[in-house]
Short mmCIF file of C-alpha atoms and ligand atoms in Angstrom, two decimals:
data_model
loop_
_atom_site.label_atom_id
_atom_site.label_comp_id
_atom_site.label_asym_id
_atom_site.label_seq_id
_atom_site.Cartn_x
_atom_site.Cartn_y
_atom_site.Cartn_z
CA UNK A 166 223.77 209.38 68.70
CA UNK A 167 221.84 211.49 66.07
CA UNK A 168 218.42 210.69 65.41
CA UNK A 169 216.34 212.92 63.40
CA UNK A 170 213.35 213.04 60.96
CA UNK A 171 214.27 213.63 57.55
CA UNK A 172 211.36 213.67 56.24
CA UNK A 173 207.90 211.24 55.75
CA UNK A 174 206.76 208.29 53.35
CA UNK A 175 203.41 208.10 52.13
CA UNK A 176 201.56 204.32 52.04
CA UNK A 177 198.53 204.61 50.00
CA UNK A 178 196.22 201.05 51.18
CA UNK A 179 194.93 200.64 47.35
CA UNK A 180 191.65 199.19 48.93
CA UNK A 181 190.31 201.95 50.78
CA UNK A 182 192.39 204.44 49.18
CA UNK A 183 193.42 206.01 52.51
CA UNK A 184 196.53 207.04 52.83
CA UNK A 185 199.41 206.81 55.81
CA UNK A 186 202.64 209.09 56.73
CA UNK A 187 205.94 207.29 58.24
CA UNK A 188 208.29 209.70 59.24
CA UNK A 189 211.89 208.46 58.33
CA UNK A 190 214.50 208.51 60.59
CA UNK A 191 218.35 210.12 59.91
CA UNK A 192 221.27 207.45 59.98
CA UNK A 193 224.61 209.12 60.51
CA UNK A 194 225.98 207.34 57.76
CA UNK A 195 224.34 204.52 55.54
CA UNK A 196 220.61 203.67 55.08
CA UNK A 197 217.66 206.06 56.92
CA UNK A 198 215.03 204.37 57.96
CA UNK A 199 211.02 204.36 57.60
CA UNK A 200 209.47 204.21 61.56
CA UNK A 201 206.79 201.88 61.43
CA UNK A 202 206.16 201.68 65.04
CA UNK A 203 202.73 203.35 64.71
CA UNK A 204 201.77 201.49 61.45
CA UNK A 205 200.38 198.51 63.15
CA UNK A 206 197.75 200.85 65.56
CA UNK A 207 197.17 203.27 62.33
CA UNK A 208 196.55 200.69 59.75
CA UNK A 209 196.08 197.04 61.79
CA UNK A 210 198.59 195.61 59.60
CA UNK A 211 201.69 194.55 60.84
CA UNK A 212 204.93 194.83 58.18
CA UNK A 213 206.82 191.07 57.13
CA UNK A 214 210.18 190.96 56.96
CA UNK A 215 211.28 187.17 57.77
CA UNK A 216 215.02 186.83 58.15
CA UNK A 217 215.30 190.66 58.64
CA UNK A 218 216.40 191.80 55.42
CA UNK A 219 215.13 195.20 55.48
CA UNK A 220 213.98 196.19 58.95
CA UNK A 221 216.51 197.88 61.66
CA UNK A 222 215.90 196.28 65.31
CA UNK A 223 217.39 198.85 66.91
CA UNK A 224 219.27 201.97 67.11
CA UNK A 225 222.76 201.28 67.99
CA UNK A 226 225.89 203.72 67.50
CA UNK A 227 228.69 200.74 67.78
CA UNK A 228 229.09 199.37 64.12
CA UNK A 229 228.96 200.29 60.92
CA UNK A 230 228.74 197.85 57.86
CA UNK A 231 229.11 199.16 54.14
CA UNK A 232 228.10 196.02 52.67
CA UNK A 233 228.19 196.97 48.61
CA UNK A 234 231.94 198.87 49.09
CA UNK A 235 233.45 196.24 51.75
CA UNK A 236 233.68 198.77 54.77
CA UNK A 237 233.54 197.49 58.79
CA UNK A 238 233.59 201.04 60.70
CA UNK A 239 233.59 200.19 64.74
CA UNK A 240 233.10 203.75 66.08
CA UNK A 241 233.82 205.27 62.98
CA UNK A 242 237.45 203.69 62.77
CA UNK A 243 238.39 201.02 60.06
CA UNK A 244 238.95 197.57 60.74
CA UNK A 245 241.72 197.51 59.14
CA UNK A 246 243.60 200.06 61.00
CA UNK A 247 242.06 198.74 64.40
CA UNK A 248 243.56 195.36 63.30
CA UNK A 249 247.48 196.97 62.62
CA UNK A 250 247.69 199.49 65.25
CA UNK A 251 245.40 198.31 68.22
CA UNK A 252 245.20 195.70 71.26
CA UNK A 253 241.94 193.41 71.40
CA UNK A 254 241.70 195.09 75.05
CA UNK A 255 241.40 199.00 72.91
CA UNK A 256 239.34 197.65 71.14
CA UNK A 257 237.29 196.36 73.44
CA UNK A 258 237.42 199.80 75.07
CA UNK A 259 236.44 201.23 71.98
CA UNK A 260 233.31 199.34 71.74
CA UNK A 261 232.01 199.54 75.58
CA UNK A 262 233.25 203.04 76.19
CA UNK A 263 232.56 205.20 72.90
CA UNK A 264 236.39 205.86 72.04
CA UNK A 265 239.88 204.75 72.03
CA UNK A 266 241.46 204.88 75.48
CA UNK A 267 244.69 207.18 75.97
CA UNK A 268 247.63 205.74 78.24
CA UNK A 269 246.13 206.37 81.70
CA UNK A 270 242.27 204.73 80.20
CA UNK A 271 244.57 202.13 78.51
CA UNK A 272 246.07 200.63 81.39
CA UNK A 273 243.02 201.40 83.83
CA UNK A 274 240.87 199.29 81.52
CA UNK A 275 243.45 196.39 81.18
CA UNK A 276 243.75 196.21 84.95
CA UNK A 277 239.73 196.27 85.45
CA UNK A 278 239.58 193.18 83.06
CA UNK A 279 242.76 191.01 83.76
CA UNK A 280 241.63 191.23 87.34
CA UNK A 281 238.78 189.23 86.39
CA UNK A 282 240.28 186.47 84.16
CA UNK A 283 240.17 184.02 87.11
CA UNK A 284 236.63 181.60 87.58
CA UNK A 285 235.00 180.07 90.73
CA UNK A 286 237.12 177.49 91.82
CA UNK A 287 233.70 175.37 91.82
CA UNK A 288 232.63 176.31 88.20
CA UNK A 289 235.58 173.32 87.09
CA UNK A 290 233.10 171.19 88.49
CA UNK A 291 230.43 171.87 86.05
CA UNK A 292 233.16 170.46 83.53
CA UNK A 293 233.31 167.10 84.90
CA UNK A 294 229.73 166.46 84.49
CA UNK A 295 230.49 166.49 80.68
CA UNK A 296 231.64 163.82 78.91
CA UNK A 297 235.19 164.15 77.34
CA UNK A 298 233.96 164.28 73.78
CA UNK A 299 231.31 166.79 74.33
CA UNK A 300 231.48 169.49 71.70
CA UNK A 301 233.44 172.67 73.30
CA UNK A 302 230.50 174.77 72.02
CA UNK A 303 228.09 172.48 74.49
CA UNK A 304 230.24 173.37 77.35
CA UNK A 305 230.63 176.73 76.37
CA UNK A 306 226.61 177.24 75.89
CA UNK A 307 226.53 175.28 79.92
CA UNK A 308 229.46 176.83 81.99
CA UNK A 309 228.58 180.63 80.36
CA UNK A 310 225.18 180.10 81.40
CA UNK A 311 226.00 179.12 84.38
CA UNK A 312 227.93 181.90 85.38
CA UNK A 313 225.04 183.88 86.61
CA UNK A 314 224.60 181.53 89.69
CA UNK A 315 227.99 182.10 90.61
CA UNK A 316 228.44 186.30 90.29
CA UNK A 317 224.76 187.32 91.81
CA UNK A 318 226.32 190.69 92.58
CA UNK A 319 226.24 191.75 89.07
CA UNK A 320 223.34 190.88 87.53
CA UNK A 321 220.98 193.33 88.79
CA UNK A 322 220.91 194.75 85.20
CA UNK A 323 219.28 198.18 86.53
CA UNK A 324 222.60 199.13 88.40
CA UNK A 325 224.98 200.66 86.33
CA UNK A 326 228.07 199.39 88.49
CA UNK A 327 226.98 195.80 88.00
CA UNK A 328 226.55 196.41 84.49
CA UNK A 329 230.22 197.48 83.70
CA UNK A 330 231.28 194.32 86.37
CA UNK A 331 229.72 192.35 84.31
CA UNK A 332 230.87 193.55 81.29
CA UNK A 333 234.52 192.81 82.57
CA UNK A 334 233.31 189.43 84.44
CA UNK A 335 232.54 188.31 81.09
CA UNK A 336 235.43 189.19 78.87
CA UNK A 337 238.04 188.76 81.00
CA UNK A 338 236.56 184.98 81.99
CA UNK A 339 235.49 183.73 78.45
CA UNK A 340 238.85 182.82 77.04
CA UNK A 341 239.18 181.22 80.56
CA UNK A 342 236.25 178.97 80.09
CA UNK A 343 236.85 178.77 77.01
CA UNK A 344 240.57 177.10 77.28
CA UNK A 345 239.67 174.97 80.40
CA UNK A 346 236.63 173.32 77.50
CA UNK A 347 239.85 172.65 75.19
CA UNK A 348 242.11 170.95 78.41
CA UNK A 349 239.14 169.06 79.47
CA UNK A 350 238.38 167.28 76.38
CA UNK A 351 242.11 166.49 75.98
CA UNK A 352 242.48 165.42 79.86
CA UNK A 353 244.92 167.68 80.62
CA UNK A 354 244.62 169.94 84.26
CA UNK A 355 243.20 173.38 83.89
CA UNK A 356 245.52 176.54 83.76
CA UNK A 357 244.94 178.90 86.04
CA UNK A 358 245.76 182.64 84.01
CA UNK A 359 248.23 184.85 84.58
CA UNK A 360 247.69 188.34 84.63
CA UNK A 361 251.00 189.44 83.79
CA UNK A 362 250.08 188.25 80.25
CA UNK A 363 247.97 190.10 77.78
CA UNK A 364 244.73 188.85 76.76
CA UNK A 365 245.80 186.82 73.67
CA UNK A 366 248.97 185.57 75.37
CA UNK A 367 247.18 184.67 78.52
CA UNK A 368 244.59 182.74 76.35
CA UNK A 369 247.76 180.40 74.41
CA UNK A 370 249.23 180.00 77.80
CA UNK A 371 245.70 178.44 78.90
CA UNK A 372 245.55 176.61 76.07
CA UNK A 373 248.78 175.01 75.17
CA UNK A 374 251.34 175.45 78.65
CA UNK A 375 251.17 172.22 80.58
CA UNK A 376 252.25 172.41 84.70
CA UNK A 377 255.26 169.90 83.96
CA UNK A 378 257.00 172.34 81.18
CA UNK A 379 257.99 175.85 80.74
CA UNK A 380 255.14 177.31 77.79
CA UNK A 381 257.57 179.79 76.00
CA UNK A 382 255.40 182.18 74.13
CA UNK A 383 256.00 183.08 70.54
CA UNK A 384 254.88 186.65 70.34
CA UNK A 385 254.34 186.52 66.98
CA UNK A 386 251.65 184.22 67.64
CA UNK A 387 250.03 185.94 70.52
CA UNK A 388 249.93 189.29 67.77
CA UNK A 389 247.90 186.89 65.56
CA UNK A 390 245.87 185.60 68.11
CA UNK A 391 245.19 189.22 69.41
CA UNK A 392 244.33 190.66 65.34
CA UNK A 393 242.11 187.72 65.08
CA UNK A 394 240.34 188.40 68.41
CA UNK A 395 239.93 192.09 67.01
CA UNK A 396 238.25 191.04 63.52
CA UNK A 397 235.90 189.08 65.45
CA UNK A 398 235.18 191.85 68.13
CA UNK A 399 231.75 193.11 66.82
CA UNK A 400 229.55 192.82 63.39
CA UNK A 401 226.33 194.89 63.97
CA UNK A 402 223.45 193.28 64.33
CA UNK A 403 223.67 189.88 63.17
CA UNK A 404 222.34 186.81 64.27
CA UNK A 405 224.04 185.82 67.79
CA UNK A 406 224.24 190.12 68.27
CA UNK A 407 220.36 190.22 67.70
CA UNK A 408 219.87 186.98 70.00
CA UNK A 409 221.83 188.57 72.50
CA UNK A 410 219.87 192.00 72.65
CA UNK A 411 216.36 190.04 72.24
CA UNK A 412 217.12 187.89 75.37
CA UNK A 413 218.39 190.92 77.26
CA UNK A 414 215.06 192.86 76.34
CA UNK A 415 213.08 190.47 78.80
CA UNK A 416 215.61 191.90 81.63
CA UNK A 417 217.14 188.84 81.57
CA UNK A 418 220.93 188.85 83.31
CA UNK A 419 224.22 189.63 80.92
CA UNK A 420 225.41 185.71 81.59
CA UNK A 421 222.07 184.21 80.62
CA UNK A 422 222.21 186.48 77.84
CA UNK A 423 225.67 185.71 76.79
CA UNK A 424 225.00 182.07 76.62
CA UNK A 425 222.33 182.74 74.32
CA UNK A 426 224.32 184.65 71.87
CA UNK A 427 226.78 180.89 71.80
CA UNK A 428 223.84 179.43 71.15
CA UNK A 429 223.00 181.23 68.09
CA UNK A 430 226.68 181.60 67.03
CA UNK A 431 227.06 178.06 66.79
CA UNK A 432 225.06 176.91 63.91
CA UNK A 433 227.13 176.62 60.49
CA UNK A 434 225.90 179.51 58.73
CA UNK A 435 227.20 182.20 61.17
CA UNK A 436 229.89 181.64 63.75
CA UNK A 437 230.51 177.70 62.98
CA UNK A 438 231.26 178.60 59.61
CA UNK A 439 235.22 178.63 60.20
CA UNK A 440 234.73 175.23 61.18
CA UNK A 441 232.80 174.07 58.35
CA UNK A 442 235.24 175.54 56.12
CA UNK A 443 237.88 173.10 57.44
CA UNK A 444 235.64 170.26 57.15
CA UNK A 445 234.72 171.62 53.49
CA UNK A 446 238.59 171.61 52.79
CA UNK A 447 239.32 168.26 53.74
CA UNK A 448 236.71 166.66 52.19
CA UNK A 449 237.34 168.27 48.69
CA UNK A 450 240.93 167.19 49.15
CA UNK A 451 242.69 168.25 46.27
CA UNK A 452 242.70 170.61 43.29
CA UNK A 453 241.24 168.25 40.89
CA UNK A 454 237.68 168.23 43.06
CA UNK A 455 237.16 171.81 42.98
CA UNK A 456 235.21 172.03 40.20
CA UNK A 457 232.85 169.06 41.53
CA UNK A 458 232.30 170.99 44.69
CA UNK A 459 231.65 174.22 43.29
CA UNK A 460 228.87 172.34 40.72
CA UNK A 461 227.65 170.78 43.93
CA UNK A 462 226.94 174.39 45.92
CA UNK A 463 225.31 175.90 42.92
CA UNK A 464 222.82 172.78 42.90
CA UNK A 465 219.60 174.16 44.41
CA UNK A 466 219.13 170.51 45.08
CA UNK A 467 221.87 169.88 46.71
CA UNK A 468 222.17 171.58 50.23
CA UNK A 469 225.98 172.27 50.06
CA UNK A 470 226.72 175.82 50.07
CA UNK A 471 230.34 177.18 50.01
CA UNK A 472 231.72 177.47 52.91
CA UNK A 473 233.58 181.24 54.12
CA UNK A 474 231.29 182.64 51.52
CA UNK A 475 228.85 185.02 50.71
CA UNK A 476 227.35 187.50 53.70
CA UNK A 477 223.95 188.98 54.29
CA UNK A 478 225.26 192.31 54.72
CA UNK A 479 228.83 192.16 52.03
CA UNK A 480 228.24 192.38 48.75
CA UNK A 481 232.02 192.96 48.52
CA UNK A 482 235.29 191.70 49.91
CA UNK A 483 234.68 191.04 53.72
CA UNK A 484 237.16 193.24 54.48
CA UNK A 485 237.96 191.28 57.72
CA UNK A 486 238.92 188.28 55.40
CA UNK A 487 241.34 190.17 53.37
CA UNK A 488 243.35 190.85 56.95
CA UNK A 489 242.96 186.95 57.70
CA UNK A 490 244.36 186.30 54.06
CA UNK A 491 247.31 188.28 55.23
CA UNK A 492 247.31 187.29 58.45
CA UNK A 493 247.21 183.50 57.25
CA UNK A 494 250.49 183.86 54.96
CA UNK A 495 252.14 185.62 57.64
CA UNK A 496 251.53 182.68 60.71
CA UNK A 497 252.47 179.87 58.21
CA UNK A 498 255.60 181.43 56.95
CA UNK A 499 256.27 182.25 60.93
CA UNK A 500 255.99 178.60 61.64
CA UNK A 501 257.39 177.08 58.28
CA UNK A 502 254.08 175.17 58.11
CA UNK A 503 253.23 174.42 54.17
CA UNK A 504 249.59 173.96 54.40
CA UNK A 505 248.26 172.77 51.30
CA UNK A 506 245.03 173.29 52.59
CA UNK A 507 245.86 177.25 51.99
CA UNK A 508 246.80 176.40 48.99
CA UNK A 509 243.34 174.39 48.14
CA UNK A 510 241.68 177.69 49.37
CA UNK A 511 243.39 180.18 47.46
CA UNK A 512 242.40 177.71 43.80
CA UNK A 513 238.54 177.74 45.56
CA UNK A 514 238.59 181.30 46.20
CA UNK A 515 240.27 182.25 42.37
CA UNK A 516 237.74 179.43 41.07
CA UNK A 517 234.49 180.76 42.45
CA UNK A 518 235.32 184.48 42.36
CA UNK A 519 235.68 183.64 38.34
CA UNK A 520 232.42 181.65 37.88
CA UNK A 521 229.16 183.87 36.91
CA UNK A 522 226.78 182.13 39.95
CA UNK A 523 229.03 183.74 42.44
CA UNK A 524 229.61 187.00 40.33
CA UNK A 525 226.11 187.49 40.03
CA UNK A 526 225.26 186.80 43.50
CA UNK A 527 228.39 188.93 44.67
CA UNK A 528 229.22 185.81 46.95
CA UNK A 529 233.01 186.64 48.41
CA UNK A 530 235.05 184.97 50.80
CA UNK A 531 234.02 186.10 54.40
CA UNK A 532 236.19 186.59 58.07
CA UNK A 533 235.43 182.36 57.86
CA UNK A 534 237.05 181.35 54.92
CA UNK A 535 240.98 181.91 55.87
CA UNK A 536 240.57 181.90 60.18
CA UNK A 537 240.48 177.93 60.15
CA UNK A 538 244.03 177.42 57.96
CA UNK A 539 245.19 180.12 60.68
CA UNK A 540 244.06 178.18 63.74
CA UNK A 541 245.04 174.45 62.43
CA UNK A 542 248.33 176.01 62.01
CA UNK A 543 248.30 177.54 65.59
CA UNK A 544 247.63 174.41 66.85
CA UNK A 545 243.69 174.97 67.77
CA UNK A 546 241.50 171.72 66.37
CA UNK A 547 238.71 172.29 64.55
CA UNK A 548 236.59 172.02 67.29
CA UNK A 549 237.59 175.28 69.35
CA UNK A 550 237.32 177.70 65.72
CA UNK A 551 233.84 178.66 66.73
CA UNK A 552 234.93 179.14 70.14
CA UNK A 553 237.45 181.41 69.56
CA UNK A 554 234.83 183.36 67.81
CA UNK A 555 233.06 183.39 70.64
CA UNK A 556 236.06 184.27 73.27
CA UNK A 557 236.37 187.86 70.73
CA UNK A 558 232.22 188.21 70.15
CA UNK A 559 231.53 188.41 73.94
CA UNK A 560 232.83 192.22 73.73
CA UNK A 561 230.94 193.10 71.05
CA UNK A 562 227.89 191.04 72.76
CA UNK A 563 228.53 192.87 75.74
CA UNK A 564 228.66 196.36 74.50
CA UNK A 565 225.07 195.73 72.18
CA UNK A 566 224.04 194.88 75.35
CA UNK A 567 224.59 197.72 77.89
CA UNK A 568 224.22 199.99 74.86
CA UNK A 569 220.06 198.48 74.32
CA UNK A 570 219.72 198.66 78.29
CA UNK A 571 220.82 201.78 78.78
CA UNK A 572 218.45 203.04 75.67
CA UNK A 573 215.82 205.04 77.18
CA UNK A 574 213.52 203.65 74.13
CA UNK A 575 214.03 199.81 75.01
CA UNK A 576 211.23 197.56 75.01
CA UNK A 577 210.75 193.71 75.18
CA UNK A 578 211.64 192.57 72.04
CA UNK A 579 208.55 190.97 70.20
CA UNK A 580 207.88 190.21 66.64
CA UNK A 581 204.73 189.98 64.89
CA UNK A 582 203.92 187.22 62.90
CA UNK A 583 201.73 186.45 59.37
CA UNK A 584 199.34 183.70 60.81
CA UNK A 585 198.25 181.50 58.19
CA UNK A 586 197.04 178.67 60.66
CA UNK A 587 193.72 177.61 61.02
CA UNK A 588 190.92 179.76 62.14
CA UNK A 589 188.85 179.03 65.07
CA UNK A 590 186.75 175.61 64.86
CA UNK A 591 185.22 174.10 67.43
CA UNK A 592 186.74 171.52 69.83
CA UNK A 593 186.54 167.79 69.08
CA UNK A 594 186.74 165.11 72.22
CA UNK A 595 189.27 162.08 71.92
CA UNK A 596 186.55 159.87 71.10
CA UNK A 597 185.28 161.93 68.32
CA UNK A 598 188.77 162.13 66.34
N1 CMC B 665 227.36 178.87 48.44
C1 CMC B 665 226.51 178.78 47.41
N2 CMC B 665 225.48 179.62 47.19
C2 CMC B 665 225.30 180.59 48.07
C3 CMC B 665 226.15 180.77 49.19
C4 CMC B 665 227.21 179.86 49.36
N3 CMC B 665 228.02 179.98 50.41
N4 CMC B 665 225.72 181.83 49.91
C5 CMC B 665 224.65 182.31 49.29
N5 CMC B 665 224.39 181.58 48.17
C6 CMC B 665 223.34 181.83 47.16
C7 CMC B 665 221.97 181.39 47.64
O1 CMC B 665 221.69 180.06 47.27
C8 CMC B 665 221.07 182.38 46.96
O2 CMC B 665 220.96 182.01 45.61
P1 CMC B 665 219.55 182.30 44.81
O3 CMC B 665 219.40 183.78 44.81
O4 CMC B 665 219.76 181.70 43.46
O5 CMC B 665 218.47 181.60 45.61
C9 CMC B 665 221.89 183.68 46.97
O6 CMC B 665 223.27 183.25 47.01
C10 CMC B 665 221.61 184.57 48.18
O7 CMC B 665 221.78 183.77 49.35
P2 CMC B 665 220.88 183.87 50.64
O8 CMC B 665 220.88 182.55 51.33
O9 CMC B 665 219.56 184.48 50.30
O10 CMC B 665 221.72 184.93 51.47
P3 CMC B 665 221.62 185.20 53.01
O11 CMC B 665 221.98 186.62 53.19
O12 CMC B 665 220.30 184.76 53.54
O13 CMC B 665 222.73 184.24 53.65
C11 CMC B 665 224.81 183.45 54.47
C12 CMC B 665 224.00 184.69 54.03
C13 CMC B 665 226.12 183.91 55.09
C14 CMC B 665 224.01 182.66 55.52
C15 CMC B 665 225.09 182.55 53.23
O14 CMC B 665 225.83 183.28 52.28
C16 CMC B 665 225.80 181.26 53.59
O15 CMC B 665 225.14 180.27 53.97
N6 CMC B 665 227.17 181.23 53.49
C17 CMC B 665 227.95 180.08 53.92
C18 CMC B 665 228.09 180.08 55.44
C19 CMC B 665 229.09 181.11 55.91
O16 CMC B 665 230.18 181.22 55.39
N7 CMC B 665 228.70 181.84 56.96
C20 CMC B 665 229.60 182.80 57.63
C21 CMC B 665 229.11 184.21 57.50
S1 CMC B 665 230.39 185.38 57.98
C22 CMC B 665 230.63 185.10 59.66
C23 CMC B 665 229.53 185.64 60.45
O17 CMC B 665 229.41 186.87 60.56
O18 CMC B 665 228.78 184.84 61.02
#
């Protein structure tokens, strides 16, 4: 990691006229930034930034997000070449270890995590205590959680063995969990994996083989499954990321911490987008209702938004959607399915990307928009989308995470605040209120 000053800004308070230096800080690529760690002890004010939009939390050397050209570097590679030439597994190499593996790290790192996949035989009975309709993102949040009362011997967070464990505990277990969720809402038995599957394959064999038939796996699929896993790997510090590395910062253990990043994924306007995009395409229906819907999310009084689009950071074609585009084409024509959902989408997308609110706003479809007409097809409901997400975040979790532990600068995460509350007035007794 490079970090150097570059150079100084000067604040000038207008009130007393006295003026402050913040050194700047070098970014490899992208954006420098202004250190304010001092500011608040040379100046007693703190800076506001609600939402984030211009402060860095952290240093971090994993991902890299052009936002205004439409560029996802992880490493310094492109998505889009990690997505046509790699496994999830490289990838996920890529993102804990620094670099691609060769042949020999290749197949050492697929052994260290396959030999993992399997769960505590006991954990299936935190699934029965749910109810059959509980939302697999409930479970998820539970049985990940959970996790750390079942693998004490790695979360001692200050050993650097139990770190890595943990790192492969979790990815190699998550799409696990994730597929007994899926059987246990349906009533079907759990699948045990089978490590002489790769980690997409392994995960469809979870999810869709059933003890009383052969599951014959359509490798076309399991590529699919695997590409999507890989667009979903890691996206810089967002939301779930950030929750992830704050909740860590208290020393907390990786499976508490992982359970908070589900958390955070969950709501609609990060990771349970793909499944609000599905729900957004149903209800519109047809063709003819586009242009009501599209009225209805520029509305300020009307809390709709658009589904799949617009991003904090992309100001351009998510170039993880453009992949999913493809990839969506390419799984429907593999399975002769004639959506006319993807259809639907492709009118929305042509629609919006034509009308001035969303020019002007440089709102484009994101990863969301396409992954849900992928999954239907695949035979995932709705339900599991966000999931999925989750199965293919954990790496990326996972690697934020070791990577703020093992930064020498880390600190408990803890923001400041602009109080605007009362000020101190003296107590009143019940009987005086
Ligand atoms: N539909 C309609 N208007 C929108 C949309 C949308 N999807 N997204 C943003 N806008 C408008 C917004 O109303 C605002 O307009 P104005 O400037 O007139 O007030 C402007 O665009 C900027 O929006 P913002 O809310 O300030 O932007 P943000 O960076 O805070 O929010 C976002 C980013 C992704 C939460 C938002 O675009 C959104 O809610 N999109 C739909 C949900 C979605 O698809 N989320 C998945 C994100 S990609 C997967 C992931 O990484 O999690």
């Amino acid at each position: 990691m490079t970090k150097s000053n570059t150079g100084s800004f000067t604040l000038t308070d207008n009130q007393t006229g006295k003026s402050y230096d913040l050194p700047v800080l070098h970014a490899s690529v992208g954006p420098n930034v202004v250190d304010v760690r001092k500011f608040y002890a040379q100046t007693d004010h703190f800076t506001y930034d609600p939402g984030f939009t211009s402060t860095g939390s952290c240093e971090s050397g994993l991902t890299y997000i052009d936002g205004d050209k439409g560029i996802l570097l992880h490493r310094g590679y492109r998505i889009e070449d990690l997505a046509a030439n790699c496994s999830f597994l490289e990838v996920a190499h890529l993102l804990l270890n620094g670099d691609l593996p060769n042949k020999e790290q290749k197949a050492k790192f697929d052994h260290d995590v396959t030999y993992h996949t399997m769960v505590h035989e006991q954990l299936s009975n935190f699934y029965r205590g749910f109810r059959r309709d509980a939302h697999p993102m409930a479970i998820l949040c539970g049985v990940v959680g959970a996790l750390s009362a079942f693998y004490h011997d790695s979360t001692d967070i200050n050993d650097e063995h139990a770190r890595m464990v943990a790192s492969f505990r979790l990815i190699a277990k998550m799409p696990t969990l994730a597929a007994m969720a899926y059987k246990y809402s349906i009533g079907q038995p759990f699948n045990y994996p089978k490590n002489n599957l790769g980690y997409a394959e392994n995960f469809l064999h979870m999810m869709f083989s059933v003890p009383a038939e052969e599951y014959e796996m359509n490798p076309v699929l399991a590529k699919a499954m695997d590409r999507l896993f890989i667009l979903h790997a890691d996206h810089e510090q967002n939301a779930s990321t950030s929750t992830v590395r704050l909740a860590g910062s208290s020393g907390a253990n990786p499976f508490a911490c992982i359970a908070a990043g589900i958390a955070s994924l969950w709501g609609p306007a990060h990771g349970g987008a793909n499944e609000a995009v599905l729900t957004m395409l149903n209800e519109i229906g047809h063709k003819d209702n586009i242009k009501e819907y599209i009225a209805k999310a520029k509305d300020k009084d009307d809390p709709f938004r658009l589904m799949g689009f617009g991003h904090r950071v992309y100001k351009n074609y998510d170039p993880r959607a453009k992949v999913m585009q493809e990839s969506c084409h390419e799984v429907l024509e593999i399975l002769g399915v004639d959506d006319p959902l993807l259809e639907l989408a492709m009118e929305l997308e042509k629609i919006a990307l034509e009308d001035p609110y969303f020019v002007d706003r440089k709102l484009f479809p994101n990863v969301d928009f396409y992954s849900g007409i992928v999954l239907k097809a695949m035979g995932f409901p709705t339900s599991m989308f966000t999931v999925l997400f989750a199965v293919a975040r954990t790496t990326g979790w996972v690697a934020q995470w070791k990577e703020s532990i093992e930064d020498p600068q880390a600190k408990i995460g803890r923001p400041r605040q602009l109080y605007t509350g009362p000020t101190e007035r003296p107590f009143v007794p019940l009987d005086k209120r």
